[in-house]
Short mmCIF file of C-alpha atoms in Angstrom, two decimals:
data_model
loop_
_atom_site.label_atom_id
_atom_site.label_comp_id
_atom_site.label_asym_id
_atom_site.label_seq_id
_atom_site.Cartn_x
_atom_site.Cartn_y
_atom_site.Cartn_z
CA UNK A 1 -3.76 13.73 21.15
CA UNK A 2 -2.07 16.60 19.28
CA UNK A 3 -4.27 19.61 18.69
CA UNK A 4 -5.00 20.69 15.16
CA UNK A 5 -3.32 23.57 13.41
CA UNK A 6 -5.32 26.74 12.98
CA UNK A 7 -5.30 26.32 9.21
CA UNK A 8 -7.84 23.52 9.49
CA UNK A 9 -11.52 24.10 9.12
CA UNK A 10 -13.47 24.39 12.36
CA UNK A 11 -16.91 24.90 10.92
CA UNK A 12 -17.25 21.91 8.60
CA UNK A 13 -20.88 20.92 8.20
CA UNK A 14 -22.17 18.02 10.27
CA UNK A 15 -23.53 14.88 8.67
CA UNK A 16 -26.85 14.96 6.88
CA UNK A 17 -29.93 13.98 8.78
CA UNK A 18 -30.66 10.24 8.57
CA UNK A 19 -32.42 9.38 5.34
CA UNK A 20 -35.48 7.18 5.27
CA UNK A 21 -34.08 5.74 2.07
CA UNK A 22 -30.86 4.45 3.68
CA UNK A 23 -32.28 1.07 4.67
CA UNK A 24 -33.84 0.40 1.27
CA UNK A 25 -30.73 1.63 -0.56
CA UNK A 26 -28.49 -0.58 1.58
CA UNK A 27 -30.66 -3.62 0.91
CA UNK A 28 -30.59 -2.92 -2.82
CA UNK A 29 -26.81 -2.48 -2.80
CA UNK A 30 -26.24 -5.71 -0.84
CA UNK A 31 -28.41 -7.56 -3.33
CA UNK A 32 -26.28 -6.20 -6.16
CA UNK A 33 -23.18 -7.43 -4.32
CA UNK A 34 -24.64 -10.92 -3.85
CA UNK A 35 -25.52 -11.15 -7.54
CA UNK A 36 -21.94 -10.25 -8.44
CA UNK A 37 -20.53 -12.89 -6.12
CA UNK A 38 -22.89 -15.61 -7.29
CA UNK A 39 -22.20 -14.90 -10.96
CA UNK A 40 -18.47 -14.49 -10.36
CA UNK A 41 -18.58 -11.11 -12.05
CA UNK A 42 -16.69 -9.30 -9.30
CA UNK A 43 -16.42 -10.55 -5.73
CA UNK A 44 -14.46 -7.47 -4.70
CA UNK A 45 -16.47 -5.03 -6.75
CA UNK A 46 -17.22 -1.53 -5.54
CA UNK A 47 -20.59 -1.57 -7.33
CA UNK A 48 -22.61 -1.92 -4.06
CA UNK A 49 -21.09 1.34 -2.84
CA UNK A 50 -21.98 3.07 -6.07
CA UNK A 51 -25.55 1.74 -5.84
CA UNK A 52 -26.10 2.86 -2.25
CA UNK A 53 -24.76 6.36 -2.88
CA UNK A 54 -26.88 6.75 -6.01
CA UNK A 55 -30.01 5.44 -4.28
CA UNK A 56 -29.51 7.45 -1.09
CA UNK A 57 -27.07 10.36 -1.56
CA UNK A 58 -25.04 11.09 1.57
CA UNK A 59 -25.16 7.48 2.82
CA UNK A 60 -21.39 7.33 3.36
CA UNK A 61 -21.34 10.55 5.38
CA UNK A 62 -24.18 9.36 7.61
CA UNK A 63 -22.76 5.85 8.04
CA UNK A 64 -19.33 7.23 8.98
CA UNK A 65 -20.90 9.60 11.52
CA UNK A 66 -22.63 6.63 13.14
CA UNK A 67 -19.29 5.04 14.09
CA UNK A 68 -18.97 6.22 17.67
CA UNK A 69 -15.18 5.86 17.77
CA UNK A 70 -14.67 7.63 14.47
CA UNK A 71 -12.51 7.01 11.41
CA UNK A 72 -8.80 6.46 10.84
CA UNK A 73 -7.76 7.26 7.26
CA UNK A 74 -4.56 5.77 5.81
CA UNK A 75 -3.22 7.34 2.62
CA UNK A 76 -0.01 7.82 0.65
CA UNK A 77 1.57 6.23 -2.41
CA UNK A 78 2.83 2.88 -1.13
CA UNK A 79 1.88 0.79 1.89
CA UNK A 80 -1.74 1.86 2.43
CA UNK A 81 -3.21 -1.65 2.34
CA UNK A 82 -0.59 -3.23 4.59
CA UNK A 83 -0.46 -0.36 7.10
CA UNK A 84 -4.25 -0.28 7.44
CA UNK A 85 -4.34 -4.08 7.78
CA UNK A 86 -1.61 -4.00 10.44
CA UNK A 87 -3.49 -1.36 12.40
CA UNK A 88 -6.71 -3.38 12.24
CA UNK A 89 -4.78 -6.44 13.45
CA UNK A 90 -3.44 -4.49 16.44
CA UNK A 91 -6.91 -3.23 17.31
CA UNK A 92 -8.42 -6.72 16.97
CA UNK A 93 -5.83 -7.99 19.43
CA UNK A 94 -7.14 -5.33 21.82
CA UNK A 95 -10.68 -6.61 21.38
CA UNK A 96 -11.72 -3.63 19.23
CA UNK A 97 -13.97 -4.47 16.28
CA UNK A 98 -13.27 -2.36 13.21
CA UNK A 99 -14.65 -1.84 9.74
CA UNK A 100 -12.25 -1.54 6.82
CA UNK A 101 -12.08 -1.78 3.06
CA UNK A 102 -10.22 -5.09 3.22
CA UNK A 103 -10.48 -5.62 -0.54
CA UNK A 104 -8.27 -2.59 -1.15
CA UNK A 105 -10.96 -0.70 -3.06
CA UNK A 106 -10.01 2.77 -1.83
CA UNK A 107 -12.16 5.22 -3.77
CA UNK A 108 -15.49 6.51 -2.47
CA UNK A 109 -17.59 3.67 -3.85
CA UNK A 110 -15.24 1.03 -2.40
CA UNK A 111 -15.35 2.68 1.01
CA UNK A 112 -19.15 2.89 0.86
CA UNK A 113 -19.20 -0.85 0.02
CA UNK A 114 -17.09 -1.56 3.10
CA UNK A 115 -19.48 0.45 5.26
CA UNK A 116 -22.39 -1.63 3.99
CA UNK A 117 -20.75 -4.77 5.33
CA UNK A 118 -19.68 -3.29 8.66
CA UNK A 119 -20.48 -5.58 11.62
CA UNK A 120 -22.85 -4.16 14.22
CA UNK A 121 -20.09 -4.40 16.85
CA UNK A 122 -17.73 -2.16 14.86
CA UNK A 123 -17.48 1.38 16.20
CA UNK A 124 -14.17 2.36 14.57
CA UNK A 125 -13.31 2.58 10.89
CA UNK A 126 -9.77 1.99 9.59
CA UNK A 127 -9.86 2.84 5.91
CA UNK A 128 -7.20 3.09 3.24
CA UNK A 129 -7.95 5.98 0.91
CA UNK A 130 -6.55 6.88 -2.48
CA UNK A 131 -4.35 9.98 -2.39
CA UNK A 132 -6.37 11.87 -4.99
CA UNK A 133 -9.67 10.93 -3.33
CA UNK A 134 -8.60 11.96 0.18
CA UNK A 135 -9.30 15.73 -0.03
CA UNK A 136 -12.92 15.18 -1.08
CA UNK A 137 -13.49 12.34 1.40
CA UNK A 138 -12.14 14.10 4.49
CA UNK A 139 -15.24 16.34 4.89
CA UNK A 140 -17.48 13.28 4.51
CA UNK A 141 -15.61 10.93 6.82
CA UNK A 142 -14.27 13.56 9.28
CA UNK A 143 -11.42 11.27 10.42
CA UNK A 144 -10.02 11.56 13.94
CA UNK A 145 -6.61 10.37 12.69
CA UNK A 146 -4.86 10.43 9.31
CA UNK A 147 -1.81 8.25 8.63
CA UNK A 148 0.38 9.26 5.65
CA UNK A 149 2.84 6.61 4.50
CA UNK A 150 5.00 8.22 1.79
CA UNK A 151 5.02 10.03 -1.56
CA UNK A 152 6.57 8.30 -4.58
CA UNK A 153 6.31 8.72 -8.35
CA UNK A 154 3.30 6.60 -9.28
CA UNK A 155 0.69 6.55 -12.07
CA UNK A 156 2.15 9.65 -13.67
CA UNK A 157 -0.74 9.80 -16.13
CA UNK A 158 -3.09 10.31 -13.19
CA UNK A 159 -1.13 12.09 -10.46
CA UNK A 160 1.70 13.85 -12.24
CA UNK A 161 4.86 14.34 -10.21
CA UNK A 162 5.31 13.86 -6.47
CA UNK A 163 4.75 17.54 -5.69
CA UNK A 164 1.18 17.14 -6.94
CA UNK A 165 0.57 14.24 -4.56
CA UNK A 166 2.09 16.13 -1.62
CA UNK A 167 -0.17 19.08 -2.41
CA UNK A 168 -3.22 16.79 -2.50
CA UNK A 169 -2.36 15.38 0.91
CA UNK A 170 -1.76 18.86 2.35
CA UNK A 171 -5.14 19.97 0.97
CA UNK A 172 -6.74 17.02 2.75
CA UNK A 173 -5.06 17.94 6.04
CA UNK A 174 -6.38 21.50 5.77
CA UNK A 175 -9.91 20.06 5.71
CA UNK A 176 -9.54 17.94 8.84
CA UNK A 177 -11.91 18.63 11.72
CA UNK A 178 -10.59 20.37 14.81
CA UNK A 179 -8.76 18.00 17.15
CA UNK A 180 -7.82 15.45 14.50
CA UNK A 181 -4.31 14.00 14.63
CA UNK A 182 -1.81 13.27 11.86
CA UNK A 183 0.88 10.58 11.69
CA UNK A 184 3.35 10.99 8.81
CA UNK A 185 6.61 9.56 7.53
CA UNK A 186 9.34 11.86 8.81
CA UNK A 187 11.90 10.20 6.51
CA UNK A 188 10.09 11.44 3.41
CA UNK A 189 11.28 15.05 2.89
CA UNK A 190 8.45 16.20 0.62
CA UNK A 191 5.71 14.57 2.69
CA UNK A 192 7.14 15.62 6.04
CA UNK A 193 7.52 19.22 4.91
CA UNK A 194 3.81 19.23 4.02
CA UNK A 195 2.62 17.40 7.16
CA UNK A 196 4.62 18.82 10.03
CA UNK A 197 2.94 22.23 9.83
CA UNK A 198 -0.23 20.41 10.87
CA UNK A 199 1.33 19.13 14.08
CA UNK A 200 2.08 15.70 12.63
CA UNK A 201 3.58 12.95 14.76
CA UNK A 202 6.52 11.46 12.86
CA UNK A 203 7.58 7.88 12.28
CA UNK A 204 10.68 6.57 10.56
CA UNK A 205 13.56 4.09 10.47
CA UNK A 206 17.19 4.35 11.39
CA UNK A 207 19.42 4.58 8.29
CA UNK A 208 20.55 1.28 6.84
CA UNK A 209 24.26 0.64 6.44
CA UNK A 210 25.40 0.85 2.85
CA UNK A 211 22.25 2.61 1.61
CA UNK A 212 23.68 6.16 1.43
CA UNK A 213 24.51 6.13 -2.29
CA UNK A 214 22.14 7.23 -5.05
CA UNK A 215 19.41 4.87 -6.19
CA UNK A 216 18.32 4.03 -9.72
CA UNK A 217 14.61 4.65 -9.20
CA UNK A 218 14.51 8.33 -10.28
CA UNK A 219 12.80 9.60 -7.13
CA UNK A 220 13.32 13.36 -6.60
CA UNK A 221 15.91 14.30 -3.99
CA UNK A 222 15.45 18.04 -3.89
CA UNK A 223 14.79 20.35 -0.98
CA UNK A 224 11.03 20.87 -0.48
CA UNK A 225 11.69 24.48 0.53
CA UNK A 226 14.22 25.85 -1.98
CA UNK A 227 14.65 23.12 -4.61
CA UNK A 228 18.37 22.58 -4.07
CA UNK A 229 19.79 19.06 -4.08
CA UNK A 230 19.51 17.40 -0.67
CA UNK A 231 22.45 15.94 1.21
CA UNK A 232 21.74 12.48 2.67
CA UNK A 233 23.14 11.81 6.12
CA UNK A 234 21.58 8.35 6.07
CA UNK A 235 19.24 6.46 3.78
CA UNK A 236 16.78 3.58 4.00
CA UNK A 237 15.06 3.02 0.63
CA UNK A 238 14.69 5.22 -2.46
CA UNK A 239 14.60 8.89 -1.34
CA UNK A 240 13.68 8.10 2.28
CA UNK A 241 16.19 8.90 4.98
CA UNK A 242 17.78 11.64 7.07
CA UNK A 243 18.59 14.73 5.03
CA UNK A 244 19.70 18.31 5.15
CA UNK A 245 19.74 21.06 2.55
CA UNK A 246 23.17 22.69 2.15
CA UNK A 247 21.52 25.73 0.53
CA UNK A 248 18.79 26.74 2.99
CA UNK A 249 19.50 24.49 6.03
CA UNK A 250 16.12 22.71 5.83
CA UNK A 251 16.52 19.35 7.55
CA UNK A 252 14.46 16.35 8.48
CA UNK A 253 13.60 16.01 12.16
CA UNK A 254 13.82 13.07 14.54
CA UNK A 255 10.52 11.16 14.55
CA UNK A 256 8.64 10.34 17.75
CA UNK A 257 8.40 6.69 16.63
CA UNK A 258 11.54 5.17 15.14
CA UNK A 259 12.28 1.61 14.13
CA UNK A 260 15.53 -0.18 13.35
CA UNK A 261 15.89 -3.03 10.89
CA UNK A 262 17.75 -5.81 12.66
CA UNK A 263 17.58 -8.64 10.14
CA UNK A 264 16.21 -9.25 6.65
CA UNK A 265 15.26 -12.70 5.38
CA UNK A 266 14.23 -12.42 1.74
CA UNK A 267 10.57 -12.12 0.79
CA UNK A 268 9.16 -13.83 3.86
CA UNK A 269 10.50 -12.10 6.96
CA UNK A 270 12.10 -9.03 8.42
CA UNK A 271 12.88 -8.26 12.03
CA UNK A 272 12.47 -4.68 13.20
CA UNK A 273 12.94 -3.12 16.63
CA UNK A 274 10.32 -0.48 17.40
CA UNK A 275 10.91 1.74 20.42
CA UNK A 276 12.79 -1.05 22.20
CA UNK A 277 10.43 -3.88 21.22
CA UNK A 278 11.52 -6.49 18.67
CA UNK A 279 9.01 -7.60 16.04
CA UNK A 280 9.69 -10.50 13.69
CA UNK A 281 7.33 -9.79 10.80
CA UNK A 282 6.10 -12.61 8.57
CA UNK A 283 6.73 -10.59 5.42
CA UNK A 284 9.93 -9.11 4.08
CA UNK A 285 11.17 -5.76 2.88
CA UNK A 286 12.23 -2.48 4.45
CA UNK A 287 8.98 -0.98 3.19
CA UNK A 288 7.10 -3.32 5.52
CA UNK A 289 9.27 -2.21 8.41
CA UNK A 290 8.00 1.31 7.66
CA UNK A 291 4.42 0.02 7.54
CA UNK A 292 4.85 -1.63 10.93
CA UNK A 293 6.24 1.50 12.59
CA UNK A 294 3.42 3.56 11.07
CA UNK A 295 0.81 1.13 12.42
CA UNK A 296 2.37 1.13 15.89
CA UNK A 297 2.50 4.94 15.91
CA UNK A 298 -1.16 5.16 14.89
CA UNK A 299 -2.17 2.57 17.47
CA UNK A 300 -0.34 4.50 20.16
CA UNK A 301 -2.33 7.64 19.36
CA UNK A 302 -5.47 5.50 19.64
CA UNK A 303 -4.45 4.45 23.13
CA UNK A 304 -2.71 1.10 22.51
CA UNK A 305 0.66 0.89 24.31
CA UNK A 306 3.65 0.25 22.05
CA UNK A 307 4.56 -3.13 23.66
CA UNK A 308 1.08 -4.54 23.00
CA UNK A 309 0.96 -3.15 19.48
CA UNK A 310 4.35 -4.67 18.69
CA UNK A 311 3.29 -8.01 20.13
CA UNK A 312 0.16 -8.09 17.96
CA UNK A 313 2.23 -7.63 14.79
CA UNK A 314 4.22 -10.79 15.41
CA UNK A 315 1.29 -12.85 14.17
CA UNK A 316 0.31 -10.53 11.31
CA UNK A 317 -0.16 -12.39 8.01
CA UNK A 318 0.54 -10.65 4.69
CA UNK A 319 -2.34 -9.33 2.62
CA UNK A 320 -2.94 -10.76 -0.84
CA UNK A 321 -0.17 -9.92 -3.26
CA UNK A 322 2.05 -8.49 -0.53
CA UNK A 323 4.63 -11.29 -0.22
CA UNK A 324 1.76 -13.77 -0.29
CA UNK A 325 2.91 -17.37 -0.75
CA UNK A 326 0.87 -19.62 -3.03
CA UNK A 327 1.42 -23.17 -4.34
CA UNK A 328 1.54 -24.26 -7.95
CA UNK A 329 2.09 -27.94 -8.74
CA UNK A 330 3.22 -28.40 -5.14
CA UNK A 331 5.95 -25.78 -5.43
CA UNK A 332 6.04 -22.32 -3.83
CA UNK A 333 5.56 -18.97 -5.47
CA UNK A 334 5.61 -15.55 -3.85
CA UNK A 335 3.46 -12.75 -5.24
CA UNK A 336 4.90 -9.28 -4.74
CA UNK A 337 3.06 -6.14 -5.80
CA UNK A 338 5.08 -3.55 -7.70
CA UNK A 339 3.54 -0.43 -9.15
CA UNK A 340 6.29 2.17 -9.42
CA UNK A 341 10.10 2.38 -9.59
CA UNK A 342 10.65 2.62 -5.83
CA UNK A 343 8.31 -0.28 -5.07
CA UNK A 344 9.93 -2.39 -7.77
CA UNK A 345 13.37 -1.66 -6.35
CA UNK A 346 12.41 -2.87 -2.89
CA UNK A 347 10.89 -6.16 -4.06
CA UNK A 348 13.79 -6.76 -6.44
CA UNK A 349 16.13 -6.46 -3.44
CA UNK A 350 14.00 -9.04 -1.59
CA UNK A 351 13.88 -11.47 -4.51
CA UNK A 352 17.60 -11.26 -5.24
CA UNK A 353 18.41 -11.92 -1.58
CA UNK A 354 16.11 -14.97 -1.26
CA UNK A 355 17.87 -18.25 -2.15
CA UNK A 356 14.54 -20.09 -2.43
CA UNK A 357 13.62 -18.17 -5.60
CA UNK A 358 14.97 -19.83 -8.73
CA UNK A 359 13.11 -17.87 -11.42
CA UNK A 360 11.15 -14.64 -11.66
CA UNK A 361 8.00 -13.53 -13.49
CA UNK A 362 7.72 -9.80 -14.22
CA UNK A 363 4.04 -9.11 -14.95
CA UNK A 364 3.03 -5.60 -16.03
CA UNK A 365 -0.47 -4.58 -17.12
CA UNK A 366 -1.83 -1.17 -18.01
CA UNK A 367 -5.45 -1.32 -16.92
CA UNK A 368 -6.91 1.78 -15.26
CA UNK A 369 -6.07 0.53 -11.76
CA UNK A 370 -2.41 0.11 -12.78
CA UNK A 371 -2.06 3.41 -14.62
CA UNK A 372 -1.97 3.58 -18.40
CA UNK A 373 1.56 4.99 -18.47
CA UNK A 374 4.09 2.19 -17.94
CA UNK A 375 7.15 4.28 -18.73
CA UNK A 376 8.11 3.84 -15.07
CA UNK A 377 9.58 0.42 -15.88
CA UNK A 378 12.55 2.22 -17.43
CA UNK A 379 13.33 3.82 -14.05
CA UNK A 380 13.03 0.55 -12.09
CA UNK A 381 16.27 -1.24 -11.24
CA UNK A 382 15.80 -4.32 -13.43
CA UNK A 383 19.57 -4.27 -14.02
CA UNK A 384 19.96 -5.61 -10.50
CA UNK A 385 17.46 -8.38 -11.24
CA UNK A 386 19.22 -9.23 -14.49
CA UNK A 387 22.60 -9.39 -12.77
CA UNK A 388 21.28 -12.03 -10.35
CA UNK A 389 21.16 -14.47 -13.28
CA UNK A 390 17.83 -16.18 -12.57
CA UNK A 391 15.53 -17.00 -15.54
CA UNK A 392 13.10 -14.14 -16.20
CA UNK A 393 9.65 -14.42 -17.80
CA UNK A 394 7.86 -11.28 -19.07
CA UNK A 395 4.09 -11.36 -18.47
CA UNK A 396 0.91 -9.31 -18.32
CA UNK A 397 -0.85 -7.15 -20.91
CA UNK A 398 2.43 -5.36 -21.58
CA UNK A 399 4.62 -8.47 -21.61
CA UNK A 400 6.30 -7.41 -24.86
CA UNK A 401 7.32 -4.07 -23.33
CA UNK A 402 8.68 -5.89 -20.29
CA UNK A 403 10.72 -8.19 -22.55
CA UNK A 404 12.31 -5.17 -24.24
CA UNK A 405 13.08 -3.56 -20.89
CA UNK A 406 14.69 -6.77 -19.57
CA UNK A 407 16.87 -7.05 -22.68
CA UNK A 408 18.08 -3.49 -22.15
CA UNK A 409 18.84 -4.49 -18.55
CA UNK A 410 21.20 -7.16 -19.89
CA UNK A 411 18.95 -10.20 -19.54
CA UNK A 412 17.88 -12.77 -22.10
CA UNK A 413 14.30 -13.35 -20.99
CA UNK A 414 12.29 -16.46 -21.74
CA UNK A 415 9.40 -16.05 -24.24
CA UNK A 416 6.80 -13.50 -23.12
CA UNK A 417 3.49 -14.85 -21.83
CA UNK A 418 0.53 -12.49 -21.52
CA UNK A 419 -1.22 -14.94 -19.18
CA UNK A 420 0.47 -14.63 -15.75
CA UNK A 421 -0.33 -18.26 -14.86
CA UNK A 422 1.27 -19.52 -18.08
CA UNK A 423 4.26 -17.32 -17.30
CA UNK A 424 4.43 -18.79 -13.82
CA UNK A 425 4.45 -22.34 -15.19
CA UNK A 426 7.18 -21.37 -17.64
CA UNK A 427 9.26 -19.97 -14.79
CA UNK A 428 8.68 -23.11 -12.71
CA UNK A 429 9.93 -25.24 -15.60
CA UNK A 430 13.08 -23.10 -15.84
CA UNK A 431 14.25 -23.78 -12.28
CA UNK A 432 14.82 -27.05 -10.50
CA UNK A 433 12.83 -28.15 -7.44
CA UNK A 434 12.61 -27.30 -4.62
CA UNK A 435 13.19 -23.74 -5.84
CA UNK A 436 10.14 -21.58 -6.31
CA UNK A 437 9.17 -18.53 -8.33
CA UNK A 438 8.98 -14.86 -7.45
CA UNK A 439 6.17 -13.00 -9.21
CA UNK A 440 6.60 -9.22 -9.48
CA UNK A 441 3.21 -7.98 -10.61
CA UNK A 442 1.27 -4.77 -11.05
CA UNK A 443 -2.14 -4.63 -9.41
CA UNK A 444 -4.40 -6.02 -12.11
CA UNK A 445 -1.75 -8.49 -13.28
CA UNK A 446 -1.77 -9.78 -9.71
CA UNK A 447 -5.57 -10.04 -9.77
CA UNK A 448 -5.42 -11.90 -13.09
CA UNK A 449 -2.93 -14.35 -11.62
CA UNK A 450 -5.05 -14.98 -8.53
CA UNK A 451 -8.15 -15.53 -10.69
CA UNK A 452 -6.21 -17.98 -12.89
CA UNK A 453 -4.95 -19.88 -9.85
CA UNK A 454 -8.49 -20.12 -8.49
CA UNK A 455 -9.82 -21.47 -11.81
CA UNK A 456 -6.93 -23.94 -12.00
CA UNK A 457 -7.64 -25.27 -8.49
CA UNK A 458 -11.37 -25.49 -9.22
CA UNK A 459 -10.66 -27.43 -12.40
CA UNK A 460 -8.45 -29.93 -10.58
CA UNK A 461 -11.10 -30.46 -7.91
CA UNK A 462 -13.76 -31.04 -10.57
CA UNK A 463 -11.52 -33.54 -12.39
CA UNK A 464 -10.88 -35.39 -9.13
CA UNK A 465 -14.62 -35.58 -8.42
CA UNK A 466 -15.44 -37.19 -11.77
#
C-alpha cells in the first residue's frame, strides 16, 4: 500500500476511551429509528445518528475504531453512492462483511446511524462521505483508504466553485493517518493536481471517440497550476480526459487503473474493459464506467485481485435512482439522478440514445439536499434533449422554472406537474406502449417520486383486498 506523504498528520489523537453511556445511547437511538419507521416519518432518517452522538459524544469515533479492518471513505461530487455500493458488492463476493451508509445519508449523523446498524460480523466500513464533511470526519474515522471520484460544479450555494471543493478534499487528505492510501480520478485535472501530491493511485478511462469538442455544461477547463486554458488530447465526459497546459506544460498522467468503454446500451447497460477484463454493467452511462474502475482500483488496494473484482461487478444491481427501473401501470420507467450540469449531460445522453424511452420527465426541486440554487439548469444541455423530439414534462417543486428552461431549449413542454408521479402519468399518456418514460430527477424529487409510487402500490393492494 502506498506510503503517506509527509504533509499528513502523524500524531492524530487516538479514539476516546469507551464510554459507559454508549450502550444506553445506542439503544435510545435505535428506538428512535424504529419509531420513525413505524410511523412512516422517515425510514432513511439520520435522526438515530444525531441521538447517539448527543447522548454519548464521541460514539462515532469509538465505533469506527472498533472496526478491526478499518474504514474506506468515498467522496467527491458525483458517483459516491454507486462507487461505494460497487466496492461493497466486490467485498461481499469475497466473503467480507462490511458496514455502509446504504441509504446515502453521508453527513456525520447519517454515518453514525449506519454504524448503529452494523452487523457483528462486519469489520470493515465502506462509507460515502459528503465533500464538505470529509475534512472534519477524517480525524474521527481515520480511514485506511480514501477514494475520490471527481470534482464538478454542484450546489453552488453551499460549495461555491470547484476550486473550493478541491481545496476541501486536499484538506481532508492532509489529515489522513500515516500509511493511509488514496485513490483518485486521474482524468479530473483539478482533483488529480490536488491528490497526486499525496501519493494517490490514479484511475481513469481511455478517451471516447468524438468527445474531444467543448461541452455545454460550463465545467472549468483551466490549468490547475497556472490558470491557462487546457488543451484536450482526449475527452470522456464534461471536463474529464487527458490534458496538457500549453502555457506551463502541466499535464495529466497515465493512471495505474484504466478502463475502456466498449459498448453503450442506453440507460440500462454499458460494457467496460478494466485492465484486460470485460465487465458488462447492468446500468448505463460513462459515469458508471468511471465508478466501476474506481471500485476495482480500491478493491485492488484492499487485496482483491482485479479479475475477481471485475467478475463481482457483472451482477451489480443499480442503487435507487441510479438507472433504477420501476413499473407504472405495467409499463417501464427509469429513474436517473441529476444534480448538476455535468450529471444532467450524461443522463441526457443515455436517455436520447435509448429507443425504449418515449417521453421524459424533468423533475427539479430545491430542498436543502438538492441545493437552493437551481441556476445550474441553464448550464445543462437540455437543448440536446429538446432536439430528440420526445414529449417533455416539467416536474418537482421548481416545475415552472423547468418549463421556462425547456422552452428556451426549443421544446414545447407538456403542462408542468409539481407532483412527480402525476408528471410520470402525463408522460406515459404522451407516448404509446410499449415505450416507457425516463425520469431525470434531483435528489428530493426522486425521493418524492419513490414515496408516491409506494403509496400508489399500497393503495392498489388495499383496494384489491376489499
